[in-house]
Coordinates of C-alpha atoms in Angstrom, one line a residue:
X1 CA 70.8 62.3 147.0
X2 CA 73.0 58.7 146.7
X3 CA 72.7 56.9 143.0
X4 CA 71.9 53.9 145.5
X5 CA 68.8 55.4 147.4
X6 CA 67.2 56.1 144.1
X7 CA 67.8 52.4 143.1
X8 CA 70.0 53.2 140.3
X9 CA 72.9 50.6 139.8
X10 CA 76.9 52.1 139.1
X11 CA 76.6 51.7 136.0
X12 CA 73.0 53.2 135.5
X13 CA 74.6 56.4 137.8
X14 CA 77.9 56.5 135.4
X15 CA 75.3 56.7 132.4
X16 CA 73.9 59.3 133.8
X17 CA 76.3 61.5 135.1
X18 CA 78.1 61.2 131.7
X19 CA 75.1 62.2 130.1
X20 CA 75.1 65.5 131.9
X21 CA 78.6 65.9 131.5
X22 CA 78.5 65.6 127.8
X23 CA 75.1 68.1 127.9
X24 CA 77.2 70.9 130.1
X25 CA 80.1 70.6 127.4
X26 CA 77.9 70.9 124.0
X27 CA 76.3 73.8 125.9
X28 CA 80.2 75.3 126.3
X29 CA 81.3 74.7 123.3
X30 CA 78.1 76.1 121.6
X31 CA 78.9 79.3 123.8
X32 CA 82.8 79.5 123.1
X33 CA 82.1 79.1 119.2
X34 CA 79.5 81.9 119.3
X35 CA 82.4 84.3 120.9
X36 CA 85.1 83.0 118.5
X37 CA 82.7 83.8 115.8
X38 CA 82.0 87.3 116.9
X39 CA 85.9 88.2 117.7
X40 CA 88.1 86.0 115.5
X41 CA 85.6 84.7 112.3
X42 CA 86.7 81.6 110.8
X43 CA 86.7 82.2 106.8
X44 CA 83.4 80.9 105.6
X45 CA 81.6 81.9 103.2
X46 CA 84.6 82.6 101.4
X47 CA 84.4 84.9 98.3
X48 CA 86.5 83.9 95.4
X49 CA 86.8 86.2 92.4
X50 CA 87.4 84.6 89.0
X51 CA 91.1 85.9 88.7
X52 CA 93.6 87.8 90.6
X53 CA 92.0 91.0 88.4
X54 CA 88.9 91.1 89.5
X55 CA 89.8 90.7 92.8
X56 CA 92.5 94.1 92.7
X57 CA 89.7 95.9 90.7
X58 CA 87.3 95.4 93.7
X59 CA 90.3 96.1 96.3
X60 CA 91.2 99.3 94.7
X61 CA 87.3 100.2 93.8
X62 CA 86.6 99.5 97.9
X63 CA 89.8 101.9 98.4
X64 CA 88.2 104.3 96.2
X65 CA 85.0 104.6 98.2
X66 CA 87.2 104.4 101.7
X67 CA 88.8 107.6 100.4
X68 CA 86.1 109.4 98.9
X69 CA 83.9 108.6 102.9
X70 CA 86.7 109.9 104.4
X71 CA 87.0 113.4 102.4
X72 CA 83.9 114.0 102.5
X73 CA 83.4 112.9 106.5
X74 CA 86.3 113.4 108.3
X75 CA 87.5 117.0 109.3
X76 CA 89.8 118.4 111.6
X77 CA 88.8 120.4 114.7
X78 CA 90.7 122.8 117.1
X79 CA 93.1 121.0 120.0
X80 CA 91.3 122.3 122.8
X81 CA 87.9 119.8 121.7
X82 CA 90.3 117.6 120.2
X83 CA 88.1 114.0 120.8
X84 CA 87.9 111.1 117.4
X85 CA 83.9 112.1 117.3
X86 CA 85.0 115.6 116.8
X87 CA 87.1 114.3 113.9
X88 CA 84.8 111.7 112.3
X89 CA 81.0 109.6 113.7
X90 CA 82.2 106.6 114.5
X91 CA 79.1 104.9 114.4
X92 CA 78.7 106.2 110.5
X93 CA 82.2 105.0 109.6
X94 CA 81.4 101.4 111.0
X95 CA 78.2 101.8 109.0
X96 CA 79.9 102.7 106.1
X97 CA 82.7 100.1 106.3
X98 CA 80.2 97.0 106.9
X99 CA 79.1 98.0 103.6
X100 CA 82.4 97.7 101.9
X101 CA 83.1 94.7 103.6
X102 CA 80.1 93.3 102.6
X103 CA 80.9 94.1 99.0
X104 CA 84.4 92.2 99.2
X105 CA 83.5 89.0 101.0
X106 CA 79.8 88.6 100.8
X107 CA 79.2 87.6 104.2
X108 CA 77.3 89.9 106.9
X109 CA 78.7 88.2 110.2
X110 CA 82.0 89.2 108.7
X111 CA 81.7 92.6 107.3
X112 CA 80.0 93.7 111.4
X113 CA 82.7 92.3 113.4
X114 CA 85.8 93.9 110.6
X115 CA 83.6 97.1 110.8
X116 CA 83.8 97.2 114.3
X117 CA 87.3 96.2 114.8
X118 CA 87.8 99.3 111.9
X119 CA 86.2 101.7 114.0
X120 CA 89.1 100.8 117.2
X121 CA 91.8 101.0 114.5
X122 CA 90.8 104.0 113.5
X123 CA 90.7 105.4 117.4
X124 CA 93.7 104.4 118.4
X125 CA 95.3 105.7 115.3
X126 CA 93.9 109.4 116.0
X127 CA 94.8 108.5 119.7
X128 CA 98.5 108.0 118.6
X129 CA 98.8 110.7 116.5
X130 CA 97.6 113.1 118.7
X131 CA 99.8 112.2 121.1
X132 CA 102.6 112.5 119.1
X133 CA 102.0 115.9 117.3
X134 CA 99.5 117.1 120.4
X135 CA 99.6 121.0 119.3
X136 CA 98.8 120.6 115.4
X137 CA 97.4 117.1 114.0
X138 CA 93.9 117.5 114.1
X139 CA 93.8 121.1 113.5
X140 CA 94.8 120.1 110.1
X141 CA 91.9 118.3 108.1
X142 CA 94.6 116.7 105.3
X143 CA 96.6 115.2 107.8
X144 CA 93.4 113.9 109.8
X145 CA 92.6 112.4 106.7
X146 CA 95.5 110.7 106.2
X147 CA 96.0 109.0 109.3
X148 CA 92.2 107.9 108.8
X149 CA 93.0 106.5 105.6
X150 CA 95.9 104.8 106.2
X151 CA 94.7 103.1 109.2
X152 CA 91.9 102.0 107.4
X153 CA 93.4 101.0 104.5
X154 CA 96.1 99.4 105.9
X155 CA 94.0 97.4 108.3
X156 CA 91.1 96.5 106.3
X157 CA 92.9 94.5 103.3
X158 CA 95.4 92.9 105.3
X159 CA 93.0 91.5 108.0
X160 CA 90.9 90.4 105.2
X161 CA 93.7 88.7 103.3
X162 CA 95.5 87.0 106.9
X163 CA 92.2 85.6 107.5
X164 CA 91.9 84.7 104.2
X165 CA 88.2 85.8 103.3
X166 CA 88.9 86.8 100.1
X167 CA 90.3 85.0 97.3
X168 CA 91.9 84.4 93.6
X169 CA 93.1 81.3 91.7
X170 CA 96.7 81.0 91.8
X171 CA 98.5 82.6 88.6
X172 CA 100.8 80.1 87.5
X173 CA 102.8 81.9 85.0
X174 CA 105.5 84.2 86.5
X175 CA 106.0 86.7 84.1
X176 CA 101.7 86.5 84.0
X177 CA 102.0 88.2 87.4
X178 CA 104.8 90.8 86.6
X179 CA 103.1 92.0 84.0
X180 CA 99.8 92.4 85.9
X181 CA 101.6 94.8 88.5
X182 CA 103.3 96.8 86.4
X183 CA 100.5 97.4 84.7
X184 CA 98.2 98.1 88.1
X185 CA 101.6 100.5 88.8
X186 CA 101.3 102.2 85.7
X187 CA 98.0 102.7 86.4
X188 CA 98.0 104.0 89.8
X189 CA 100.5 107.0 88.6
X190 CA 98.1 108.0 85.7
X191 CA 95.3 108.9 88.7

């Protein structure tokens, strides 16, 4: 139907179809933030730890319970049923690491979608080393554990910190911050 056979004037029509224009684009938007969220989460809800101690003592406490899951969880299993649930349950891991995540950072939308991009890590990490050693990797439970570990670890703090979910207030005082990782070294090599 014409603008004109329902009496409306150009302008009248204009105002209208920019109404519905502007309607369809909040309702895309509303729908391309709701993916963003879920895929790629914009920091907030930020958790900031007092100082840059607290915030290694919960990283390294987190890498603590990563390590002790993964010892007691994941196993090795013979090449010819070689598959990653045969190593570890997936669906406990991502479990597990929402609540670890949730422990860092404080905030539930967060800790499900790192959790879930975890449990791919993991995968394709068990997918690649496989591949490479095909006749012995995951007939060996330490090195199964390993690869899980690393991949985890690796993954987990440094998505965290390059989305900047977790943070500190700046030291200011150089030799402050020396000091503080030698001391985390020295500490690391009595364990």
């Amino acid at each position: 139907m014409q603008p004109a056979a329902l009496g409306l004037t150009c302008r009248e029509a204009l105002m209208v179809f920019s109404q519905n224009e502007t309607l369809a684009l909040q309702r895309r938007v509303a729908e391309l933030e709701a993916r963003l969220a879920r895929w790629e989460p914009v920091a907030r809800g930020v958790h900031s730890f007092p100082d840059m101690k607290t915030y290694f003592d919960e990283r390294d406490r987190a890498s603590d319970y990563i390590k002790a899951w993964i010892d007691a969880n994941v196993k090795g299993c013979p090449v010819s049923l070689y598959f990653v649930h045969k190593v570890c349950d997936l669906y406990e891991l991502e479990t597990f690491m929402k609540c670890v995540v949730l422990r860092l950072v404080g905030s539930e939308a967060l800790c499900k979608t790192v959790a879930a991009l975890c449990v791919n890590v993991v995968y394709a990490a068990c997918e690649a080393a496989f591949s490479v050693a095909r006749g012995e990797w995951c007939t060996n439970p330490a090195r199964v554990r390993a690869v899980v570990y690393a991949a985890i670890d690796e993954f987990v703090f440094d998505y965290l910190d390059s989305i900047e979910a977790t943070t500190y207030p700046p030291v200011d005082d150089v030799n402050e911050l020396m000091q503080f990782f030698e001391d985390r070294e020295e500490r690391q090599n009595e364990t």
